[in-house]
Structure formats: structure tokens, C-alpha cells
mmCIF file of C-alpha atoms in Angstrom:
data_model
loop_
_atom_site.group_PDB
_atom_site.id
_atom_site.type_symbol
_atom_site.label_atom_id
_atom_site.label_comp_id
_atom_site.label_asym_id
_atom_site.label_seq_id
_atom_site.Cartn_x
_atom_site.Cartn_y
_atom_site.Cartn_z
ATOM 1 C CA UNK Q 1 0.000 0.000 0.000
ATOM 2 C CA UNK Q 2 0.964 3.685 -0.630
ATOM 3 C CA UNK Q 3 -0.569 6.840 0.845
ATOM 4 C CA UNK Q 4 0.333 10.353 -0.675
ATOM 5 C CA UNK Q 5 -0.468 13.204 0.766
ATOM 6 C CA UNK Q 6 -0.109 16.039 -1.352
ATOM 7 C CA UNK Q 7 -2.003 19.528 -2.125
ATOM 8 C CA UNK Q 8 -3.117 21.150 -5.365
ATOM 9 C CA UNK Q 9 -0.240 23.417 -5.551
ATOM 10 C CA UNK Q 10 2.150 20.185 -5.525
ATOM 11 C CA UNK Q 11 -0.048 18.616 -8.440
ATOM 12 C CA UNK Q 12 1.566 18.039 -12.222
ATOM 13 C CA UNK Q 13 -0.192 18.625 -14.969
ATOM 14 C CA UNK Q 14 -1.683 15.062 -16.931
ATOM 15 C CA UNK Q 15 1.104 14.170 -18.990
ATOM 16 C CA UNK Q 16 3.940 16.500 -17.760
ATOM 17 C CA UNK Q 17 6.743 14.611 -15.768
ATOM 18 C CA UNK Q 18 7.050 14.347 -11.980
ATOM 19 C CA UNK Q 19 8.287 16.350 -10.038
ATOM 20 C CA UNK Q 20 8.041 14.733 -6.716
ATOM 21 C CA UNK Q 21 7.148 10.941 -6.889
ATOM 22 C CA UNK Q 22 6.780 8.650 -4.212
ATOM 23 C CA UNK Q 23 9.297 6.023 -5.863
ATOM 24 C CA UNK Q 24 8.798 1.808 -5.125
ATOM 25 C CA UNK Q 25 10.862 -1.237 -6.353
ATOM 26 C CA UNK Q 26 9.166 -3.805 -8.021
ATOM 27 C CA UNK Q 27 11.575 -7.145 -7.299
ATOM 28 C CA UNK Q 28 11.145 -10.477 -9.773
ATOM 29 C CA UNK Q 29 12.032 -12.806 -7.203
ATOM 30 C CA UNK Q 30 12.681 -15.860 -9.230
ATOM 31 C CA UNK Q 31 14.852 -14.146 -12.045
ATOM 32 C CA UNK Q 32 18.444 -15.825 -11.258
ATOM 33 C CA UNK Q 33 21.652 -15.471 -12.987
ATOM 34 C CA UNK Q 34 21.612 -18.276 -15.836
ATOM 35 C CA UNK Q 35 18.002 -19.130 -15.931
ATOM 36 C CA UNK Q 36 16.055 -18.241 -18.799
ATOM 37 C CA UNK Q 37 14.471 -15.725 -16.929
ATOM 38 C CA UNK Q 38 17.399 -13.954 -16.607
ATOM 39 C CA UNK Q 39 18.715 -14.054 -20.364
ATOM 40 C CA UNK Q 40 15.452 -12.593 -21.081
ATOM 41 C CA UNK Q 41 15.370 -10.074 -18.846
ATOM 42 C CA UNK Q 42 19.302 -9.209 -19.853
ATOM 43 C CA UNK Q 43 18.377 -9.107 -23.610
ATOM 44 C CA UNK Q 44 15.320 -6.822 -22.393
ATOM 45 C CA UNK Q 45 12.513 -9.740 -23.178
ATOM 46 C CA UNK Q 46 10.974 -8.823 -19.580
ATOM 47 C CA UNK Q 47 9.092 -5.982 -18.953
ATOM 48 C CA UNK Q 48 6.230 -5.174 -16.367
ATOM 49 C CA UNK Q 49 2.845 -3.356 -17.869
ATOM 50 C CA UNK Q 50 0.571 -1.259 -14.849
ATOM 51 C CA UNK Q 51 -3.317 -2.487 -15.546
ATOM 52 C CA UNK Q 52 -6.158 -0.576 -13.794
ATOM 53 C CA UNK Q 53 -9.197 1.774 -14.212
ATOM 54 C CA UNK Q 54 -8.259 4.515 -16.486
ATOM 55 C CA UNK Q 55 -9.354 8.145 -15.893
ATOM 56 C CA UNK Q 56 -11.652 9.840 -17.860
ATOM 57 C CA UNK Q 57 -9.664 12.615 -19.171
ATOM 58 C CA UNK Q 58 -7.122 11.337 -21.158
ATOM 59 C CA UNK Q 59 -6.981 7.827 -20.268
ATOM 60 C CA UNK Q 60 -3.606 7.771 -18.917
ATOM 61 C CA UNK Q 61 -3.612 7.900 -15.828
ATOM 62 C CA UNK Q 62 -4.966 5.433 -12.735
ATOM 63 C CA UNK Q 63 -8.559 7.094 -11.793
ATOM 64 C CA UNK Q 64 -9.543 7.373 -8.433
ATOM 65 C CA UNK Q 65 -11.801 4.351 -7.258
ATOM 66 C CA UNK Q 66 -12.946 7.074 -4.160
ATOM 67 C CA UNK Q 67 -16.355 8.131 -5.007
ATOM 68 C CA UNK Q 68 -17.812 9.142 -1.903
ATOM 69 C CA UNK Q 69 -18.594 12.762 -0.796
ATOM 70 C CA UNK Q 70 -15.132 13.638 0.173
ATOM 71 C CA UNK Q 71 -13.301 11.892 -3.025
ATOM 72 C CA UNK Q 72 -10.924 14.692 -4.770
ATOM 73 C CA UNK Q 73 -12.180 15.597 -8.158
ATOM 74 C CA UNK Q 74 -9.997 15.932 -11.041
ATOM 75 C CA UNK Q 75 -7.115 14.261 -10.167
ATOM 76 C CA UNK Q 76 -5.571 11.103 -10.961
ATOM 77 C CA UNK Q 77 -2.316 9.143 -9.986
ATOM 78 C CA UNK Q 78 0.376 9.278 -12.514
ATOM 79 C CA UNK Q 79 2.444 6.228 -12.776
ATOM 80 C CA UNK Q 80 6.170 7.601 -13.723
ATOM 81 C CA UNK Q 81 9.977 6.186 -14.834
ATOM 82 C CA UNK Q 82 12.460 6.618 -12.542
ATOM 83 C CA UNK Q 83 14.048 9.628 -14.643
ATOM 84 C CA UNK Q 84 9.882 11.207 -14.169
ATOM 85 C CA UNK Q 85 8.606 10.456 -17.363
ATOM 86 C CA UNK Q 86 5.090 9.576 -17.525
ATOM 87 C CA UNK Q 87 3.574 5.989 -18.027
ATOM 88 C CA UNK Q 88 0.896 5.539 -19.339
ATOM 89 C CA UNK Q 89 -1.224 2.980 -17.520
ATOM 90 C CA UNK Q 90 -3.002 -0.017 -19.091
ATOM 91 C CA UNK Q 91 -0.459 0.674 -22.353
ATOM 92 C CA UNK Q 92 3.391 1.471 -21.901
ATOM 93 C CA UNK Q 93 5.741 -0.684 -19.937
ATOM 94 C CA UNK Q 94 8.713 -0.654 -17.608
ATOM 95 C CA UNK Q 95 11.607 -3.037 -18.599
ATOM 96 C CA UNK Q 96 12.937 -5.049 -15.752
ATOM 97 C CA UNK Q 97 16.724 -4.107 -16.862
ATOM 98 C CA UNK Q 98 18.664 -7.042 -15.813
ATOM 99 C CA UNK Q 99 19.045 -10.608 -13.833
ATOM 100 C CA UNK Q 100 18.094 -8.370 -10.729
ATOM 101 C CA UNK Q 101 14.405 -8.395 -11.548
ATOM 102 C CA UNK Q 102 14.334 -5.208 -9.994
ATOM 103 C CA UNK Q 103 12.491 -2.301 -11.627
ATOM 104 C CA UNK Q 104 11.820 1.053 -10.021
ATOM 105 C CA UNK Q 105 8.236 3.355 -10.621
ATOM 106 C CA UNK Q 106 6.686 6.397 -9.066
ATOM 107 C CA UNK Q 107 3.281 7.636 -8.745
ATOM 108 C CA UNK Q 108 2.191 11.032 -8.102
ATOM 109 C CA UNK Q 109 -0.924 12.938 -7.422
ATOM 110 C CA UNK Q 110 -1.522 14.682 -11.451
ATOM 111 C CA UNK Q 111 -4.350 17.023 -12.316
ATOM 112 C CA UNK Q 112 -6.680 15.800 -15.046
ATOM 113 C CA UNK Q 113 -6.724 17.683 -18.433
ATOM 114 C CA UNK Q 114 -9.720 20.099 -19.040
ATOM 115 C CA UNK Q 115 -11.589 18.956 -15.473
ATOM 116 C CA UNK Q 116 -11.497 21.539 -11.730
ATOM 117 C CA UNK Q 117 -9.885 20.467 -9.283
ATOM 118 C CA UNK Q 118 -10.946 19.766 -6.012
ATOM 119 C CA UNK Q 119 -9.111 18.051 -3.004
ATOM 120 C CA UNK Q 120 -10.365 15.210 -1.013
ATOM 121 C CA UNK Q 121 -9.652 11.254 -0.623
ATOM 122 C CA UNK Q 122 -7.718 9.540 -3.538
ATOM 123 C CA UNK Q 123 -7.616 6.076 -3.760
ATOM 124 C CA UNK Q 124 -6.732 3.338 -6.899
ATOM 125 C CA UNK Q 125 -6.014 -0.334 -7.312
ATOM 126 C CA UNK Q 126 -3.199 -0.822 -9.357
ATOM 127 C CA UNK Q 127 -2.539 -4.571 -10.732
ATOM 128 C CA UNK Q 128 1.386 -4.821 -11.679
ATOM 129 C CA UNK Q 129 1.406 -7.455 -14.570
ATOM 130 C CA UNK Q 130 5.098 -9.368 -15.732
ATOM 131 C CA UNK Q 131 5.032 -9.513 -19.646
ATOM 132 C CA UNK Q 132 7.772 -11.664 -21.778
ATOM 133 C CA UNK Q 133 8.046 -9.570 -24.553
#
């Protein structure tokens, strides 16, 4: 689980990069040095896709599942590289660089494009999927 707590004046724009992510590692556990696991994921065959519930702005972000009187309006989480580039959920993926089978994302708190926005609870489930590409 990850909580941010953020305010408007903190929030990027949809699509812009981060600017202060709450970074995570995603570890592979079973990826070990000769396996084929590992030559995949050396020779960049492994890579891990982000699949939830879309916002309904531009679709690229991970809407908020919070729909109660206090839900924040507006805003969903951006999913971003570790050099705060944006991914875009449900279609771009993260390589998993190497027989570490470790891969490092943000997410951050974004404003939606063309929508107000208003502060309040923001919550998302966010499945992590492992592709062989």
C-alpha cells in the first residue's frame, strides 16, 4: 500500500513529468543469474505493464476508485519512470533491466486535463502485470 499526501499546488499537470514521486521497487524474485528468466530479462525480453481503471480525461492515468462525498475531483495518480517520465497505464511498460528483476516506478498525485480540481480522498487499485516480450 501507498498513501500520498499532497495539495493542489504540488499537483503536475496530466502528462507533464514528476516532479516529486513517491518512488517503489518492483523485485522479480525468481529471475536468477543463468536461468532463462534472466537471459530474457538481460536481452530486455521482460518488462512489467501497470493495468487498472483509467481516468476519464485522457486515459492515462490510474482514476480514483474514491467516489464518496469527500473523493478529490480531477485528479488522478500518474504512474512515472524513474528519470519522471510519464507511463501511461493499461499501455506502456517498464523493462525489468537485468538478472536483478528489480524495476523502479513512481506515482504522483496529477491534475486531469480540461476537469477543476478539487481536493479530497484519492484512492486506486493498481494490478502490476510481468510480460515476456
Amino acid at each position: 500500500m501507498l498513501s500520498l499526501y499532497t495539495s493542489v499546488s504540488d499537483m503536475v499537470n496530466q502528462g507533464s513529468d514528476a516532479t516529486d514521486p513517491e518512488f517503489t521497487n518492483i523485485y522479480i524474485s525468481n529471475i536468477g543469474n543463468g536461468d532463462s528468466c534472466a537471459q530474457a530479462a538481460q536481452a530486455g525480453h521482460i518488462s512489467v505493464r501497470f493495468v487498472g481503471q483509467a481516468d476519464d480525461a485522457d486515459g492515462t492515468t490510474l482514476a480514483n476508485s474514491y467516489l464518496s462525498q469527500n473523493s478529490a475531483k480531477g485528479v488522478g495518480m500518474g504512474i512515472f519512470r524513474e528519470d519522471n517520465t510519464p507511463v501511461a497505464i493499461n499501455k506502456d511498460t517498464l523493462p525489468v533491466p537485468d538478472a536483478t528483476g528489480k524495476t523502479v516506478f513512481g506515482i504522483q498525485a496529477v491534475k486531469l486535463t480540461n476537469q477543476a480540481v478539487s481536493p479530497g480522498t484519492l484512492y486506486g487499485r493498481l494490478i502490476i502485470q510481468i510480460e515476456r516480450l
